[in-house]
Amino acid sequence: MPESAPRRRPRLSDQETRRRMLDAALALVEQDGLTVGLDHISVEDVIQRAGVSRTAVYRRWPYKDLFHADLLRELARGAAPASAVDEEATRRLLGSVLDGRAAEPATPQGRHDLLTEMLRVSAADDFEAIHRSAGWRTYLALQATFLSLPDGELRADVGEALRLSESRFVDRVARGWELVATALGYRPRPEAGGGFPLIATLACASMRGLVLMALPDPELLTRRVPANPTGASTPADWSLIGLAAAGIGVTFLELDPGVTWDDERTAAVRALFAGP
């Protein structure tokens, strides 16, 4: 019997072609990370991965630069630097800190020691997760790529998308600080000049700076400093990002005099950090 004729690929609309191509390119970036620029993203490789017609692709994007411009917009809109940190894992980590300090929430010094230890362990854990995250490296590369774009519509689009992404990230970090601080009976110091959004902005800046420094110098990731930056009951070995977080905490937070601590509140805090 004669060989059957090859089945023709169903014709896709322009929007379907666009979506498949961008999704395939996003998957390549997620897999390999992004360098400064997109020259390493081959349109032909993306066509094969997307399973779309070459003719349709070049009808949609006559020039490679046009496809790369749309991909940059897509990457910037979807940029999510905070996704490197698993919120549930962080909650479990903080719960383990609380489990080892059963009696401490009952006293102001005990709660201060708890907050200190939570800052110390969670900052180091976040730093390690972010340092090894391809998504974070892509986000940092996007920032650098944005700086190289000439003035015009593409630069404006990418800049606005990155601004919104950064705002989402800072909001998420602010909620994390607020969750831990208020649970332990702390509030922003009124005279410090700002609340949790400002705290989060400074914490994010410290994290980003150390991540950038640690890319060529991984020793910064493992470096520990014997210290007691918050006046806790005992010193400990601190990561560099932990010291930065502690400095921010000491500057901006104080025990809330309006909080009454009792067994019911202690139980609520344990339930909060125990998770589902």
Short mmCIF file of N, CA, C and O in Angstrom, two decimals, residues 50-173:
data_model
loop_
_atom_site.label_atom_id
_atom_site.label_comp_id
_atom_site.label_asym_id
_atom_site.label_seq_id
_atom_site.Cartn_x
_atom_site.Cartn_y
_atom_site.Cartn_z
N ALA A 50 7.44 25.42 19.55
CA ALA A 50 6.03 25.85 19.58
C ALA A 50 5.16 25.01 18.66
O ALA A 50 3.94 24.95 18.84
N GLY A 51 5.77 24.36 17.65
CA GLY A 51 4.98 23.56 16.71
C GLY A 51 4.06 24.39 15.84
O GLY A 51 2.90 24.04 15.65
N VAL A 52 4.59 25.50 15.34
CA VAL A 52 3.77 26.39 14.52
C VAL A 52 4.43 26.54 13.15
O VAL A 52 5.57 26.15 12.93
N SER A 53 3.68 27.11 12.24
CA SER A 53 4.15 27.30 10.87
C SER A 53 5.18 28.42 10.79
O SER A 53 4.97 29.52 11.31
N ARG A 54 6.30 28.13 10.11
CA ARG A 54 7.33 29.15 9.93
C ARG A 54 6.78 30.35 9.16
O ARG A 54 7.08 31.50 9.46
N THR A 55 5.93 30.05 8.16
CA THR A 55 5.34 31.13 7.37
C THR A 55 4.50 32.05 8.26
O THR A 55 4.57 33.28 8.15
N ALA A 56 3.70 31.44 9.14
CA ALA A 56 2.84 32.24 10.03
C ALA A 56 3.67 33.09 10.97
O ALA A 56 3.33 34.25 11.26
N VAL A 57 4.79 32.53 11.43
CA VAL A 57 5.64 33.27 12.36
C VAL A 57 6.24 34.49 11.67
O VAL A 57 6.20 35.61 12.21
N TYR A 58 6.76 34.28 10.45
CA TYR A 58 7.41 35.42 9.79
C TYR A 58 6.39 36.41 9.22
O TYR A 58 6.74 37.56 8.93
N ARG A 59 5.17 35.96 9.08
CA ARG A 59 4.12 36.91 8.73
C ARG A 59 3.80 37.78 9.95
O ARG A 59 3.54 38.98 9.83
N ARG A 60 3.83 37.16 11.13
CA ARG A 60 3.53 37.89 12.37
C ARG A 60 4.70 38.79 12.77
O ARG A 60 4.52 39.92 13.22
N TRP A 61 5.93 38.26 12.63
CA TRP A 61 7.13 39.02 13.00
C TRP A 61 8.12 38.97 11.83
O TRP A 61 8.94 38.03 11.75
N PRO A 62 8.05 39.90 10.91
CA PRO A 62 8.94 39.86 9.74
C PRO A 62 10.42 39.90 10.11
O PRO A 62 11.26 39.41 9.35
N TYR A 63 10.75 40.49 11.25
CA TYR A 63 12.13 40.60 11.67
C TYR A 63 12.29 40.01 13.07
O TYR A 63 11.39 40.13 13.91
N LYS A 64 13.45 39.41 13.31
CA LYS A 64 13.73 38.80 14.61
C LYS A 64 13.58 39.82 15.74
O LYS A 64 13.08 39.49 16.82
N ASP A 65 14.02 41.05 15.51
CA ASP A 65 13.96 42.07 16.56
C ASP A 65 12.53 42.33 17.02
O ASP A 65 12.30 42.66 18.19
N LEU A 66 11.57 42.20 16.11
CA LEU A 66 10.17 42.42 16.49
C LEU A 66 9.70 41.32 17.43
O LEU A 66 8.96 41.57 18.39
N PHE A 67 10.11 40.07 17.16
CA PHE A 67 9.75 38.97 18.06
C PHE A 67 10.42 39.16 19.42
O PHE A 67 9.79 39.00 20.47
N HIS A 68 11.70 39.52 19.42
CA HIS A 68 12.41 39.73 20.67
C HIS A 68 11.78 40.87 21.48
O HIS A 68 11.75 40.82 22.72
N ALA A 69 11.28 41.90 20.81
CA ALA A 69 10.64 43.01 21.52
C ALA A 69 9.38 42.52 22.23
O ALA A 69 9.13 42.85 23.40
N ASP A 70 8.55 41.73 21.52
CA ASP A 70 7.34 41.19 22.16
C ASP A 70 7.70 40.24 23.30
O ASP A 70 7.02 40.20 24.33
N LEU A 71 8.78 39.46 23.13
CA LEU A 71 9.19 38.55 24.18
C LEU A 71 9.67 39.32 25.42
O LEU A 71 9.36 38.94 26.55
N LEU A 72 10.38 40.42 25.20
CA LEU A 72 10.80 41.24 26.33
C LEU A 72 9.61 41.77 27.11
O LEU A 72 9.59 41.76 28.35
N ARG A 73 8.59 42.24 26.38
CA ARG A 73 7.38 42.72 27.05
C ARG A 73 6.74 41.60 27.86
O ARG A 73 6.30 41.81 29.00
N GLU A 74 6.68 40.41 27.28
CA GLU A 74 6.05 39.27 27.95
C GLU A 74 6.84 38.89 29.20
O GLU A 74 6.26 38.62 30.26
N LEU A 75 8.15 38.84 29.09
CA LEU A 75 8.99 38.51 30.24
C LEU A 75 8.82 39.53 31.36
O LEU A 75 8.71 39.19 32.54
N ALA A 76 8.81 40.80 30.98
CA ALA A 76 8.69 41.86 31.99
C ALA A 76 7.33 41.81 32.69
O ALA A 76 7.24 42.00 33.90
N ARG A 77 6.27 41.52 31.92
CA ARG A 77 4.94 41.43 32.53
C ARG A 77 4.85 40.26 33.49
O ARG A 77 4.15 40.32 34.50
N GLY A 78 5.54 39.17 33.17
CA GLY A 78 5.44 37.97 34.01
C GLY A 78 6.54 37.87 35.04
O GLY A 78 6.61 36.88 35.77
N ALA A 79 7.45 38.86 35.08
CA ALA A 79 8.57 38.79 36.02
C ALA A 79 8.05 38.68 37.44
O ALA A 79 7.21 39.46 37.86
N ALA A 80 8.56 37.69 38.17
CA ALA A 80 8.07 37.46 39.54
C ALA A 80 9.24 37.06 40.42
O ALA A 80 9.43 35.90 40.74
N PRO A 81 10.07 38.01 40.83
CA PRO A 81 11.25 37.65 41.60
C PRO A 81 10.94 36.94 42.89
O PRO A 81 11.72 36.14 43.37
N ALA A 82 9.76 37.25 43.49
CA ALA A 82 9.45 36.63 44.77
C ALA A 82 9.10 35.16 44.66
O ALA A 82 9.01 34.46 45.65
N SER A 83 8.87 34.68 43.45
CA SER A 83 8.46 33.28 43.30
C SER A 83 9.55 32.32 43.71
O SER A 83 9.32 31.13 43.88
N ALA A 84 10.81 32.81 43.84
CA ALA A 84 11.90 31.93 44.25
C ALA A 84 11.72 31.44 45.68
O ALA A 84 12.26 30.41 46.07
N VAL A 85 10.97 32.18 46.50
CA VAL A 85 10.82 31.85 47.91
C VAL A 85 9.47 31.17 48.13
O VAL A 85 8.43 31.73 47.82
N ASP A 86 9.51 29.97 48.67
CA ASP A 86 8.31 29.20 48.93
C ASP A 86 7.70 29.68 50.25
O ASP A 86 8.28 29.48 51.32
N GLU A 87 6.52 30.30 50.18
CA GLU A 87 5.90 30.87 51.38
C GLU A 87 5.59 29.79 52.42
O GLU A 87 5.78 29.99 53.61
N GLU A 88 5.11 28.64 51.95
CA GLU A 88 4.76 27.58 52.88
C GLU A 88 6.01 27.02 53.56
O GLU A 88 6.00 26.71 54.76
N ALA A 89 7.10 26.91 52.80
CA ALA A 89 8.35 26.43 53.39
C ALA A 89 8.86 27.43 54.43
O ALA A 89 9.38 27.04 55.48
N THR A 90 8.70 28.72 54.14
CA THR A 90 9.11 29.74 55.10
C THR A 90 8.27 29.65 56.37
O THR A 90 8.79 29.77 57.49
N ARG A 91 6.97 29.44 56.20
CA ARG A 91 6.11 29.32 57.37
C ARG A 91 6.53 28.12 58.24
O ARG A 91 6.58 28.21 59.47
N ARG A 92 6.86 27.00 57.58
CA ARG A 92 7.31 25.82 58.33
C ARG A 92 8.63 26.10 59.04
O ARG A 92 8.85 25.66 60.17
N LEU A 93 9.51 26.83 58.36
CA LEU A 93 10.79 27.18 58.97
C LEU A 93 10.59 28.01 60.23
O LEU A 93 11.19 27.75 61.28
N LEU A 94 9.73 29.01 60.15
CA LEU A 94 9.46 29.86 61.32
C LEU A 94 8.76 29.05 62.41
O LEU A 94 8.99 29.28 63.61
N GLY A 95 7.91 28.12 62.00
CA GLY A 95 7.26 27.25 62.99
C GLY A 95 8.27 26.41 63.74
O GLY A 95 8.13 26.18 64.96
N SER A 96 9.32 25.95 63.05
CA SER A 96 10.34 25.14 63.72
C SER A 96 11.12 25.98 64.73
O SER A 96 11.55 25.48 65.77
N VAL A 97 11.32 27.26 64.42
CA VAL A 97 11.97 28.17 65.39
C VAL A 97 11.11 28.29 66.63
O VAL A 97 11.59 28.20 67.77
N LEU A 98 9.82 28.46 66.45
CA LEU A 98 8.90 28.60 67.58
C LEU A 98 8.83 27.32 68.40
O LEU A 98 8.78 27.37 69.63
N ASP A 99 8.85 26.17 67.74
CA ASP A 99 8.77 24.90 68.45
C ASP A 99 9.93 24.71 69.41
O ASP A 99 9.78 24.10 70.47
N GLY A 100 11.07 25.24 69.06
CA GLY A 100 12.24 25.06 69.92
C GLY A 100 12.32 26.05 71.06
O GLY A 100 13.28 26.01 71.84
N ARG A 101 11.34 26.94 71.15
CA ARG A 101 11.39 27.98 72.18
C ARG A 101 10.00 28.09 72.84
O ARG A 101 9.36 29.13 72.78
N ALA A 102 9.59 27.03 73.48
CA ALA A 102 8.22 26.90 73.96
C ALA A 102 7.80 28.00 74.92
O ALA A 102 6.68 28.51 74.86
N ALA A 103 8.69 28.41 75.84
CA ALA A 103 8.27 29.35 76.88
C ALA A 103 8.50 30.81 76.51
O ALA A 103 8.02 31.71 77.20
N GLU A 104 9.20 31.08 75.43
CA GLU A 104 9.68 32.43 75.18
C GLU A 104 8.60 33.47 74.87
O GLU A 104 8.77 34.63 75.22
N PRO A 105 7.49 33.14 74.20
CA PRO A 105 6.51 34.20 73.91
C PRO A 105 5.93 34.86 75.15
O PRO A 105 5.34 35.94 75.05
N ALA A 106 6.09 34.26 76.31
CA ALA A 106 5.44 34.79 77.51
C ALA A 106 6.08 36.09 78.01
O ALA A 106 5.46 36.83 78.78
N THR A 107 7.31 36.40 77.60
CA THR A 107 7.99 37.60 78.11
C THR A 107 8.42 38.49 76.94
O THR A 107 8.67 38.01 75.83
N PRO A 108 8.53 39.81 77.19
CA PRO A 108 9.02 40.70 76.12
C PRO A 108 10.39 40.31 75.58
O PRO A 108 10.63 40.33 74.37
N GLN A 109 11.33 39.93 76.47
CA GLN A 109 12.65 39.52 76.01
C GLN A 109 12.56 38.23 75.20
O GLN A 109 13.26 38.06 74.19
N GLY A 110 11.67 37.34 75.63
CA GLY A 110 11.48 36.10 74.88
C GLY A 110 10.96 36.37 73.47
O GLY A 110 11.41 35.75 72.50
N ARG A 111 10.01 37.29 73.35
CA ARG A 111 9.48 37.61 72.02
C ARG A 111 10.55 38.32 71.18
O ARG A 111 10.63 38.11 69.96
N HIS A 112 11.36 39.15 71.83
CA HIS A 112 12.45 39.80 71.11
C HIS A 112 13.44 38.75 70.58
O HIS A 112 13.90 38.83 69.44
N ASP A 113 13.75 37.77 71.41
CA ASP A 113 14.66 36.71 70.98
C ASP A 113 14.05 35.89 69.84
O ASP A 113 14.76 35.47 68.91
N LEU A 114 12.73 35.67 69.92
CA LEU A 114 12.05 34.94 68.86
C LEU A 114 12.11 35.70 67.54
O LEU A 114 12.41 35.13 66.48
N LEU A 115 11.80 36.97 67.58
CA LEU A 115 11.84 37.78 66.36
C LEU A 115 13.26 37.80 65.78
O LEU A 115 13.45 37.67 64.56
N THR A 116 14.25 37.94 66.65
CA THR A 116 15.64 37.93 66.22
C THR A 116 15.98 36.63 65.50
O THR A 116 16.57 36.63 64.41
N GLU A 117 15.60 35.51 66.09
CA GLU A 117 15.94 34.22 65.49
C GLU A 117 15.18 33.99 64.19
O GLU A 117 15.73 33.42 63.23
N MET A 118 13.93 34.44 64.12
CA MET A 118 13.17 34.30 62.88
C MET A 118 13.80 35.11 61.75
O MET A 118 13.89 34.66 60.61
N LEU A 119 14.26 36.32 62.08
CA LEU A 119 14.96 37.12 61.07
C LEU A 119 16.25 36.43 60.64
O LEU A 119 16.58 36.38 59.44
N ARG A 120 16.97 35.88 61.58
CA ARG A 120 18.26 35.27 61.27
C ARG A 120 18.11 34.07 60.34
O ARG A 120 18.80 33.97 59.32
N VAL A 121 17.18 33.17 60.67
CA VAL A 121 17.09 31.94 59.87
C VAL A 121 16.35 32.16 58.55
O VAL A 121 16.72 31.59 57.51
N SER A 122 15.31 33.00 58.56
CA SER A 122 14.54 33.18 57.32
C SER A 122 15.31 33.98 56.29
O SER A 122 15.23 33.71 55.09
N ALA A 123 16.09 34.97 56.73
CA ALA A 123 16.88 35.76 55.78
C ALA A 123 17.91 34.89 55.08
O ALA A 123 18.08 34.95 53.85
N ALA A 124 18.59 34.05 55.83
CA ALA A 124 19.59 33.16 55.23
C ALA A 124 18.94 32.17 54.27
O ALA A 124 19.46 31.89 53.18
N ASP A 125 17.78 31.65 54.66
CA ASP A 125 17.08 30.68 53.81
C ASP A 125 16.61 31.33 52.51
O ASP A 125 16.75 30.75 51.42
N ASP A 126 16.06 32.53 52.61
CA ASP A 126 15.62 33.26 51.41
C ASP A 126 16.79 33.56 50.49
O ASP A 126 16.69 33.45 49.26
N PHE A 127 17.91 33.96 51.08
CA PHE A 127 19.09 34.31 50.29
C PHE A 127 19.56 33.10 49.47
O PHE A 127 19.86 33.22 48.27
N GLU A 128 19.61 31.94 50.09
CA GLU A 128 20.05 30.74 49.38
C GLU A 128 19.07 30.38 48.26
O GLU A 128 19.48 30.01 47.15
N ALA A 129 17.76 30.49 48.54
CA ALA A 129 16.76 30.15 47.52
C ALA A 129 16.84 31.10 46.34
O ALA A 129 16.77 30.68 45.17
N ILE A 130 17.00 32.37 46.61
CA ILE A 130 17.06 33.37 45.54
C ILE A 130 18.34 33.25 44.74
O ILE A 130 18.34 33.36 43.51
N HIS A 131 19.45 32.98 45.42
CA HIS A 131 20.74 32.88 44.73
C HIS A 131 20.74 31.76 43.69
O HIS A 131 21.34 31.90 42.62
N ARG A 132 20.04 30.65 43.98
CA ARG A 132 20.05 29.53 43.04
C ARG A 132 18.88 29.56 42.06
O ARG A 132 18.70 28.64 41.26
N SER A 133 18.08 30.60 42.10
CA SER A 133 16.88 30.68 41.29
C SER A 133 17.18 31.23 39.89
O SER A 133 17.67 32.36 39.75
N ALA A 134 16.87 30.45 38.85
CA ALA A 134 17.01 30.95 37.48
C ALA A 134 16.05 32.11 37.23
O ALA A 134 16.37 33.04 36.48
N GLY A 135 14.87 32.06 37.87
CA GLY A 135 13.91 33.15 37.71
C GLY A 135 14.46 34.48 38.20
O GLY A 135 14.24 35.52 37.59
N TRP A 136 15.18 34.43 39.32
CA TRP A 136 15.77 35.67 39.83
C TRP A 136 16.85 36.19 38.91
O TRP A 136 16.98 37.38 38.67
N ARG A 137 17.65 35.30 38.35
CA ARG A 137 18.71 35.73 37.43
C ARG A 137 18.10 36.34 36.17
O ARG A 137 18.61 37.33 35.63
N THR A 138 17.00 35.75 35.72
CA THR A 138 16.30 36.33 34.58
C THR A 138 15.79 37.72 34.92
O THR A 138 15.89 38.66 34.12
N TYR A 139 15.25 37.88 36.12
CA TYR A 139 14.73 39.18 36.53
C TYR A 139 15.85 40.22 36.57
O TYR A 139 15.69 41.35 36.09
N LEU A 140 16.99 39.85 37.13
CA LEU A 140 18.12 40.78 37.18
C LEU A 140 18.62 41.12 35.78
O LEU A 140 18.97 42.26 35.48
N ALA A 141 18.64 40.11 34.89
CA ALA A 141 19.06 40.36 33.51
C ALA A 141 18.07 41.29 32.80
O ALA A 141 18.46 42.12 31.98
N LEU A 142 16.79 41.14 33.11
CA LEU A 142 15.78 42.04 32.53
C LEU A 142 16.04 43.48 32.96
O LEU A 142 15.90 44.41 32.15
N GLN A 143 16.39 43.67 34.21
CA GLN A 143 16.70 45.02 34.68
C GLN A 143 17.87 45.61 33.89
O GLN A 143 17.84 46.77 33.47
N ALA A 144 18.91 44.79 33.68
CA ALA A 144 20.07 45.28 32.93
C ALA A 144 19.72 45.52 31.47
O ALA A 144 20.18 46.49 30.85
N THR A 145 18.91 44.63 30.89
CA THR A 145 18.49 44.80 29.50
C THR A 145 17.68 46.08 29.33
O THR A 145 17.84 46.81 28.35
N PHE A 146 16.83 46.36 30.31
CA PHE A 146 16.03 47.59 30.26
C PHE A 146 16.93 48.82 30.16
O PHE A 146 16.65 49.76 29.39
N LEU A 147 18.03 48.83 30.91
CA LEU A 147 18.93 49.97 30.89
C LEU A 147 19.56 50.18 29.51
O LEU A 147 19.92 51.30 29.14
N SER A 148 19.67 49.10 28.73
CA SER A 148 20.32 49.20 27.42
C SER A 148 19.34 49.57 26.30
O SER A 148 19.77 49.80 25.17
N LEU A 149 18.05 49.60 26.60
CA LEU A 149 17.07 49.89 25.56
C LEU A 149 17.05 51.38 25.23
O LEU A 149 17.11 52.22 26.14
N PRO A 150 16.94 51.72 23.95
CA PRO A 150 16.83 53.14 23.60
C PRO A 150 15.47 53.69 24.01
O PRO A 150 14.50 52.93 24.19
N ASP A 151 15.40 54.99 24.17
CA ASP A 151 14.12 55.62 24.49
C ASP A 151 13.10 55.29 23.40
O ASP A 151 13.41 55.27 22.21
N GLY A 152 11.89 55.00 23.84
CA GLY A 152 10.84 54.68 22.89
C GLY A 152 9.77 53.82 23.53
O GLY A 152 9.75 53.61 24.75
N GLU A 153 8.88 53.30 22.71
CA GLU A 153 7.72 52.56 23.21
C GLU A 153 8.13 51.29 23.94
O GLU A 153 7.57 50.96 25.00
N LEU A 154 9.11 50.54 23.38
CA LEU A 154 9.53 49.29 24.02
C LEU A 154 10.11 49.56 25.40
O LEU A 154 9.77 48.87 26.37
N ARG A 155 10.98 50.54 25.52
CA ARG A 155 11.58 50.86 26.82
C ARG A 155 10.50 51.27 27.82
O ARG A 155 10.53 50.85 28.99
N ALA A 156 9.53 52.06 27.37
CA ALA A 156 8.45 52.48 28.26
C ALA A 156 7.61 51.30 28.71
O ALA A 156 7.25 51.18 29.89
N ASP A 157 7.29 50.39 27.77
CA ASP A 157 6.48 49.22 28.11
C ASP A 157 7.20 48.32 29.11
O ASP A 157 6.62 47.86 30.10
N VAL A 158 8.47 48.02 28.83
CA VAL A 158 9.24 47.13 29.71
C VAL A 158 9.44 47.79 31.07
O VAL A 158 9.31 47.14 32.12
N GLY A 159 9.73 49.09 31.08
CA GLY A 159 9.92 49.79 32.35
C GLY A 159 8.68 49.76 33.22
O GLY A 159 8.76 49.52 34.43
N GLU A 160 7.52 49.98 32.61
CA GLU A 160 6.28 49.97 33.39
C GLU A 160 5.97 48.57 33.91
O GLU A 160 5.54 48.40 35.06
N ALA A 161 6.21 47.55 33.09
CA ALA A 161 5.96 46.17 33.52
C ALA A 161 6.88 45.79 34.68
O ALA A 161 6.46 45.16 35.65
N LEU A 162 8.15 46.19 34.60
CA LEU A 162 9.08 45.89 35.68
C LEU A 162 8.71 46.65 36.95
O LEU A 162 8.84 46.13 38.07
N ARG A 163 8.23 47.88 36.79
CA ARG A 163 7.81 48.65 37.96
C ARG A 163 6.66 47.96 38.68
O ARG A 163 6.65 47.86 39.92
N LEU A 164 5.70 47.47 37.92
CA LEU A 164 4.56 46.78 38.52
C LEU A 164 5.00 45.47 39.19
O LEU A 164 4.52 45.11 40.26
N SER A 165 5.91 44.76 38.54
CA SER A 165 6.43 43.52 39.12
C SER A 165 7.16 43.80 40.43
O SER A 165 7.00 43.09 41.42
N GLU A 166 7.97 44.85 40.42
CA GLU A 166 8.70 45.22 41.63
C GLU A 166 7.73 45.60 42.75
O GLU A 166 7.93 45.24 43.91
N SER A 167 6.66 46.30 42.39
CA SER A 167 5.67 46.69 43.39
C SER A 167 5.01 45.46 44.00
O SER A 167 4.79 45.41 45.23
N ARG A 168 4.69 44.46 43.17
CA ARG A 168 4.09 43.23 43.70
C ARG A 168 5.06 42.53 44.65
O ARG A 168 4.65 41.98 45.69
N PHE A 169 6.33 42.51 44.28
CA PHE A 169 7.33 41.86 45.12
C PHE A 169 7.45 42.56 46.46
O PHE A 169 7.43 41.92 47.52
N VAL A 170 7.55 43.88 46.46
CA VAL A 170 7.68 44.63 47.70
C VAL A 170 6.44 44.43 48.57
O VAL A 170 6.54 44.27 49.79
N ASP A 171 5.26 44.42 47.94
CA ASP A 171 4.03 44.20 48.71
C ASP A 171 4.05 42.84 49.41
O ASP A 171 3.64 42.71 50.56
N ARG A 172 4.55 41.83 48.68
CA ARG A 172 4.59 40.50 49.27
C ARG A 172 5.56 40.44 50.44
O ARG A 172 5.27 39.86 51.48
N VAL A 173 6.73 41.06 50.28
CA VAL A 173 7.70 41.08 51.37
C VAL A 173 7.16 41.87 52.55
O VAL A 173 7.34 41.48 53.72
#
